Amino acid sequence: MEAFFTNGGYPMMHFGLIGHPLGHTLSPWIHRQLFALGRRDASYEAMDIAPEHLSSRMPELLGLDGFNVTIPHKQAVIPLLSGLSQRAALYGAVNTVSGGIGYNTDCLGFLQALQGGGIALSGKAAVLGAGGASRVFAMEAALAGCDVTIAGRLSSLPKARALAEEVAEKVPGAQVSFCDLEELRGPFDVLINGTPAGMFPNTDACPVSYAVIGGCAAVFDAVYNPTDTVLLQKAKASGAKAVGGMPMLVWQAAKAQEIWFHTAFDAKEVDALIPEATAELGRGFGR
């Protein structure tokens, strides 16, 4: 790759995000703010890569200084890498690559978001969905000692069952079950949505019934666009603690850069980016 030098004489570093379809994504904006915080001369490009082209594009991607991975490549990229971190191997999902090694910072962003919202990962936990994000949520809930129920739509029930079996295998002593989303019954100490239900432009959707929401002490919704989903609105109306996906999005990006640059951010500076990211979302994402 051709090297571009900044005024300081150091080569500019190049990073990116792969997924399909990408459409609008807030990730480049977030990473630019983080580059500024860390005083880094770096670029970040969103690259829409169809699944059938992933393998042929890997030499190009591995020529970058690092890249992020989103749907639908979080699992498909694994055989194309030279190794995995312990967390990425546990989840079977990668969202950050550095030096040909796959990492998962979604988990760190998730845990940071819960902590910031005063939500304890304990007791009975319901995880909605069985995709890449839900794999992380289910594993983390089991590791925290929760009694975990993984709920999926009827069409994806085999995936929910397979995930439940995998969690039980990888986390000794885990209490984990699965069910059809329509048959989910509480109460739950925490409900975690890893599905895209309620995401822009389908903002009227809600992944579970209001009766289920009413039986939850806390709700985390990984959807960040909009920042206040129907799920979160109903949770707050019922008196539950409610946290959306923006803190997780910002923190997983920060943790990715900590891997790329072998450094650590000031937590207060990263937290200050969360409302800024929410404002940026409002300015540029069709609302």
PDB file of N, CA, C and O in Angstrom, residues 94-136:
ATOM      1  N   VAL A  94     -16.085 -12.183  15.322  1.00  0.00           N
ATOM      2  CA  VAL A  94     -15.011 -11.193  15.277  1.00  0.00           C
ATOM      3  C   VAL A  94     -15.579  -9.850  14.840  1.00  0.00           C
ATOM      4  O   VAL A  94     -16.393  -9.789  13.919  1.00  0.00           O
ATOM      5  N   ASN A  95     -15.170  -8.782  15.504  1.00  0.00           N
ATOM      6  CA  ASN A  95     -15.564  -7.451  15.021  1.00  0.00           C
ATOM      7  C   ASN A  95     -14.367  -6.521  14.842  1.00  0.00           C
ATOM      8  O   ASN A  95     -14.530  -5.405  14.367  1.00  0.00           O
ATOM      9  N   THR A  96     -13.183  -6.991  15.208  1.00  0.00           N
ATOM     10  CA  THR A  96     -11.974  -6.174  15.073  1.00  0.00           C
ATOM     11  C   THR A  96     -10.821  -7.064  14.631  1.00  0.00           C
ATOM     12  O   THR A  96     -10.660  -8.171  15.150  1.00  0.00           O
ATOM     13  N   VAL A  97     -10.037  -6.574  13.669  1.00  0.00           N
ATOM     14  CA  VAL A  97      -8.876  -7.329  13.181  1.00  0.00           C
ATOM     15  C   VAL A  97      -7.641  -6.449  13.270  1.00  0.00           C
ATOM     16  O   VAL A  97      -7.661  -5.270  12.894  1.00  0.00           O
ATOM     17  N   SER A  98      -6.567  -7.017  13.792  1.00  0.00           N
ATOM     18  CA  SER A  98      -5.289  -6.321  13.881  1.00  0.00           C
ATOM     19  C   SER A  98      -4.183  -7.336  13.647  1.00  0.00           C
ATOM     20  O   SER A  98      -4.127  -8.367  14.323  1.00  0.00           O
ATOM     21  N   GLY A  99      -3.324  -7.067  12.667  1.00  0.00           N
ATOM     22  CA  GLY A  99      -2.224  -7.969  12.380  1.00  0.00           C
ATOM     23  C   GLY A  99      -2.661  -9.371  12.009  1.00  0.00           C
ATOM     24  O   GLY A  99      -1.954 -10.338  12.302  1.00  0.00           O
ATOM     25  N   GLY A 100      -3.810  -9.485  11.369  1.00  0.00           N
ATOM     26  CA  GLY A 100      -4.318 -10.784  10.958  1.00  0.00           C
ATOM     27  C   GLY A 100      -5.001 -11.567  12.065  1.00  0.00           C
ATOM     28  O   GLY A 100      -5.485 -12.679  11.839  1.00  0.00           O
ATOM     29  N   ILE A 101      -5.065 -11.009  13.274  1.00  0.00           N
ATOM     30  CA  ILE A 101      -5.699 -11.666  14.418  1.00  0.00           C
ATOM     31  C   ILE A 101      -7.094 -11.066  14.631  1.00  0.00           C
ATOM     32  O   ILE A 101      -7.275  -9.851  14.582  1.00  0.00           O
ATOM     33  N   GLY A 102      -8.064 -11.933  14.886  1.00  0.00           N
ATOM     34  CA  GLY A 102      -9.428 -11.485  15.116  1.00  0.00           C
ATOM     35  C   GLY A 102      -9.700 -11.275  16.591  1.00  0.00           C
ATOM     36  O   GLY A 102      -9.337 -12.107  17.430  1.00  0.00           O
ATOM     37  N   TYR A 103     -10.346 -10.159  16.914  1.00  0.00           N
ATOM     38  CA  TYR A 103     -10.715  -9.819  18.293  1.00  0.00           C
ATOM     39  C   TYR A 103     -12.214  -9.545  18.345  1.00  0.00           C
ATOM     40  O   TYR A 103     -12.862  -9.378  17.320  1.00  0.00           O
ATOM     41  N   ASN A 104     -12.737  -9.479  19.552  1.00  0.00           N
ATOM     42  CA  ASN A 104     -14.133  -9.076  19.725  1.00  0.00           C
ATOM     43  C   ASN A 104     -14.195  -8.002  20.806  1.00  0.00           C
ATOM     44  O   ASN A 104     -13.931  -8.279  21.977  1.00  0.00           O
ATOM     45  N   THR A 105     -14.527  -6.789  20.399  1.00  0.00           N
ATOM     46  CA  THR A 105     -14.677  -5.696  21.361  1.00  0.00           C
ATOM     47  C   THR A 105     -16.147  -5.369  21.609  1.00  0.00           C
ATOM     48  O   THR A 105     -16.445  -4.496  22.423  1.00  0.00           O
ATOM     49  N   ASP A 106     -17.056  -6.059  20.912  1.00  0.00           N
ATOM     50  CA  ASP A 106     -18.483  -5.864  21.185  1.00  0.00           C
ATOM     51  C   ASP A 106     -18.781  -6.167  22.654  1.00  0.00           C
ATOM     52  O   ASP A 106     -19.566  -5.479  23.305  1.00  0.00           O
ATOM     53  N   CYS A 107     -18.139  -7.213  23.167  1.00  0.00           N
ATOM     54  CA  CYS A 107     -18.384  -7.613  24.558  1.00  0.00           C
ATOM     55  C   CYS A 107     -17.969  -6.513  25.528  1.00  0.00           C
ATOM     56  O   CYS A 107     -18.670  -6.228  26.509  1.00  0.00           O
ATOM     57  N   LEU A 108     -16.831  -5.877  25.247  1.00  0.00           N
ATOM     58  CA  LEU A 108     -16.344  -4.818  26.128  1.00  0.00           C
ATOM     59  C   LEU A 108     -17.246  -3.599  26.059  1.00  0.00           C
ATOM     60  O   LEU A 108     -17.537  -2.963  27.077  1.00  0.00           O
ATOM     61  N   GLY A 109     -17.719  -3.273  24.841  1.00  0.00           N
ATOM     62  CA  GLY A 109     -18.652  -2.166  24.693  1.00  0.00           C
ATOM     63  C   GLY A 109     -19.968  -2.444  25.396  1.00  0.00           C
ATOM     64  O   GLY A 109     -20.557  -1.556  26.027  1.00  0.00           O
ATOM     65  N   PHE A 110     -20.432  -3.681  25.300  1.00  0.00           N
ATOM     66  CA  PHE A 110     -21.670  -4.111  25.952  1.00  0.00           C
ATOM     67  C   PHE A 110     -21.571  -3.972  27.467  1.00  0.00           C
ATOM     68  O   PHE A 110     -22.435  -3.372  28.119  1.00  0.00           O
ATOM     69  N   LEU A 111     -20.508  -4.502  28.043  1.00  0.00           N
ATOM     70  CA  LEU A 111     -20.333  -4.446  29.493  1.00  0.00           C
ATOM     71  C   LEU A 111     -20.172  -3.011  29.981  1.00  0.00           C
ATOM     72  O   LEU A 111     -20.690  -2.634  31.040  1.00  0.00           O
ATOM     73  N   GLN A 112     -19.476  -2.190  29.203  1.00  0.00           N
ATOM     74  CA  GLN A 112     -19.298  -0.786  29.569  1.00  0.00           C
ATOM     75  C   GLN A 112     -20.639  -0.054  29.523  1.00  0.00           C
ATOM     76  O   GLN A 112     -20.926   0.798  30.378  1.00  0.00           O
ATOM     77  N   ALA A 113     -21.469  -0.376  28.518  1.00  0.00           N
ATOM     78  CA  ALA A 113     -22.785   0.256  28.400  1.00  0.00           C
ATOM     79  C   ALA A 113     -23.680  -0.103  29.581  1.00  0.00           C
ATOM     80  O   ALA A 113     -24.375   0.758  30.128  1.00  0.00           O
ATOM     81  N   LEU A 114     -23.665  -1.374  29.980  1.00  0.00           N
ATOM     82  CA  LEU A 114     -24.457  -1.792  31.135  1.00  0.00           C
ATOM     83  C   LEU A 114     -23.993  -1.070  32.394  1.00  0.00           C
ATOM     84  O   LEU A 114     -24.808  -0.571  33.181  1.00  0.00           O
ATOM     85  N   GLN A 115     -22.693  -1.019  32.581  1.00  0.00           N
ATOM     86  CA  GLN A 115     -22.136  -0.362  33.767  1.00  0.00           C
ATOM     87  C   GLN A 115     -22.548   1.108  33.808  1.00  0.00           C
ATOM     88  O   GLN A 115     -22.954   1.624  34.858  1.00  0.00           O
ATOM     89  N   GLY A 116     -22.451   1.780  32.655  1.00  0.00           N
ATOM     90  CA  GLY A 116     -22.806   3.191  32.595  1.00  0.00           C
ATOM     91  C   GLY A 116     -24.269   3.440  32.884  1.00  0.00           C
ATOM     92  O   GLY A 116     -24.643   4.512  33.376  1.00  0.00           O
ATOM     93  N   GLY A 117     -25.120   2.448  32.568  1.00  0.00           N
ATOM     94  CA  GLY A 117     -26.550   2.591  32.800  1.00  0.00           C
ATOM     95  C   GLY A 117     -27.010   2.031  34.134  1.00  0.00           C
ATOM     96  O   GLY A 117     -28.216   2.013  34.417  1.00  0.00           O
ATOM     97  N   GLY A 118     -26.064   1.576  34.939  1.00  0.00           N
ATOM     98  CA  GLY A 118     -26.411   1.044  36.244  1.00  0.00           C
ATOM     99  C   GLY A 118     -27.153  -0.273  36.198  1.00  0.00           C
ATOM    100  O   GLY A 118     -27.927  -0.601  37.104  1.00  0.00           O
ATOM    101  N   ILE A 119     -26.922  -1.063  35.126  1.00  0.00           N
ATOM    102  CA  ILE A 119     -27.588  -2.354  34.970  1.00  0.00           C
ATOM    103  C   ILE A 119     -26.637  -3.478  35.367  1.00  0.00           C
ATOM    104  O   ILE A 119     -25.534  -3.595  34.821  1.00  0.00           O
ATOM    105  N   ALA A 120     -27.070  -4.305  36.300  1.00  0.00           N
ATOM    106  CA  ALA A 120     -26.264  -5.454  36.718  1.00  0.00           C
ATOM    107  C   ALA A 120     -26.592  -6.659  35.846  1.00  0.00           C
ATOM    108  O   ALA A 120     -27.762  -6.942  35.574  1.00  0.00           O
ATOM    109  N   LEU A 121     -25.568  -7.344  35.382  1.00  0.00           N
ATOM    110  CA  LEU A 121     -25.767  -8.556  34.598  1.00  0.00           C
ATOM    111  C   LEU A 121     -25.850  -9.720  35.573  1.00  0.00           C
ATOM    112  O   LEU A 121     -24.854 -10.381  35.885  1.00  0.00           O
ATOM    113  N   SER A 122     -27.066  -9.950  36.079  1.00  0.00           N
ATOM    114  CA  SER A 122     -27.253 -10.981  37.102  1.00  0.00           C
ATOM    115  C   SER A 122     -28.698 -11.460  37.086  1.00  0.00           C
ATOM    116  O   SER A 122     -29.566 -10.844  36.457  1.00  0.00           O
ATOM    117  N   GLY A 123     -28.949 -12.565  37.790  1.00  0.00           N
ATOM    118  CA  GLY A 123     -30.307 -13.095  37.889  1.00  0.00           C
ATOM    119  C   GLY A 123     -30.764 -13.763  36.607  1.00  0.00           C
ATOM    120  O   GLY A 123     -29.984 -14.422  35.916  1.00  0.00           O
ATOM    121  N   LYS A 124     -32.035 -13.569  36.264  1.00  0.00           N
ATOM    122  CA  LYS A 124     -32.606 -14.165  35.053  1.00  0.00           C
ATOM    123  C   LYS A 124     -32.447 -13.204  33.882  1.00  0.00           C
ATOM    124  O   LYS A 124     -32.865 -12.050  33.958  1.00  0.00           O
ATOM    125  N   ALA A 125     -31.836 -13.693  32.810  1.00  0.00           N
ATOM    126  CA  ALA A 125     -31.576 -12.860  31.639  1.00  0.00           C
ATOM    127  C   ALA A 125     -32.223 -13.457  30.397  1.00  0.00           C
ATOM    128  O   ALA A 125     -32.095 -14.661  30.148  1.00  0.00           O
ATOM    129  N   ALA A 126     -32.901 -12.625  29.635  1.00  0.00           N
ATOM    130  CA  ALA A 126     -33.455 -13.033  28.342  1.00  0.00           C
ATOM    131  C   ALA A 126     -32.621 -12.386  27.247  1.00  0.00           C
ATOM    132  O   ALA A 126     -32.416 -11.167  27.257  1.00  0.00           O
ATOM    133  N   VAL A 127     -32.131 -13.181  26.307  1.00  0.00           N
ATOM    134  CA  VAL A 127     -31.371 -12.676  25.168  1.00  0.00           C
ATOM    135  C   VAL A 127     -32.203 -12.901  23.918  1.00  0.00           C
ATOM    136  O   VAL A 127     -32.556 -14.049  23.594  1.00  0.00           O
ATOM    137  N   LEU A 128     -32.534 -11.822  23.224  1.00  0.00           N
ATOM    138  CA  LEU A 128     -33.363 -11.910  22.025  1.00  0.00           C
ATOM    139  C   LEU A 128     -32.483 -12.024  20.796  1.00  0.00           C
ATOM    140  O   LEU A 128     -31.616 -11.180  20.556  1.00  0.00           O
ATOM    141  N   GLY A 129     -32.700 -13.093  20.014  1.00  0.00           N
ATOM    142  CA  GLY A 129     -31.922 -13.324  18.816  1.00  0.00           C
ATOM    143  C   GLY A 129     -30.800 -14.312  19.035  1.00  0.00           C
ATOM    144  O   GLY A 129     -30.424 -14.610  20.179  1.00  0.00           O
ATOM    145  N   ALA A 130     -30.259 -14.818  17.916  1.00  0.00           N
ATOM    146  CA  ALA A 130     -29.175 -15.799  17.996  1.00  0.00           C
ATOM    147  C   ALA A 130     -28.074 -15.489  16.991  1.00  0.00           C
ATOM    148  O   ALA A 130     -27.299 -16.359  16.622  1.00  0.00           O
ATOM    149  N   GLY A 131     -28.003 -14.217  16.562  1.00  0.00           N
ATOM    150  CA  GLY A 131     -26.976 -13.790  15.626  1.00  0.00           C
ATOM    151  C   GLY A 131     -25.674 -13.443  16.331  1.00  0.00           C
ATOM    152  O   GLY A 131     -25.466 -13.768  17.506  1.00  0.00           O
ATOM    153  N   GLY A 132     -24.787 -12.718  15.617  1.00  0.00           N
ATOM    154  CA  GLY A 132     -23.468 -12.403  16.147  1.00  0.00           C
ATOM    155  C   GLY A 132     -23.495 -11.646  17.457  1.00  0.00           C
ATOM    156  O   GLY A 132     -22.787 -11.994  18.404  1.00  0.00           O
ATOM    157  N   ALA A 133     -24.318 -10.587  17.541  1.00  0.00           N
ATOM    158  CA  ALA A 133     -24.386  -9.803  18.774  1.00  0.00           C
ATOM    159  C   ALA A 133     -24.971 -10.628  19.909  1.00  0.00           C
ATOM    160  O   ALA A 133     -24.477 -10.595  21.043  1.00  0.00           O
ATOM    161  N   SER A 134     -26.014 -11.378  19.617  1.00  0.00           N
ATOM    162  CA  SER A 134     -26.667 -12.180  20.656  1.00  0.00           C
ATOM    163  C   SER A 134     -25.751 -13.272  21.182  1.00  0.00           C
ATOM    164  O   SER A 134     -25.848 -13.657  22.358  1.00  0.00           O
ATOM    165  N   ARG A 135     -24.845 -13.772  20.365  1.00  0.00           N
ATOM    166  CA  ARG A 135     -23.865 -14.764  20.819  1.00  0.00           C
ATOM    167  C   ARG A 135     -23.020 -14.159  21.941  1.00  0.00           C
ATOM    168  O   ARG A 135     -22.769 -14.787  22.970  1.00  0.00           O
ATOM    169  N   VAL A 136     -22.584 -12.927  21.717  1.00  0.00           N
ATOM    170  CA  VAL A 136     -21.787 -12.231  22.722  1.00  0.00           C
ATOM    171  C   VAL A 136     -22.593 -12.031  23.995  1.00  0.00           C
ATOM    172  O   VAL A 136     -22.119 -12.304  25.110  1.00  0.00           O
TER     173      VAL A 136
END
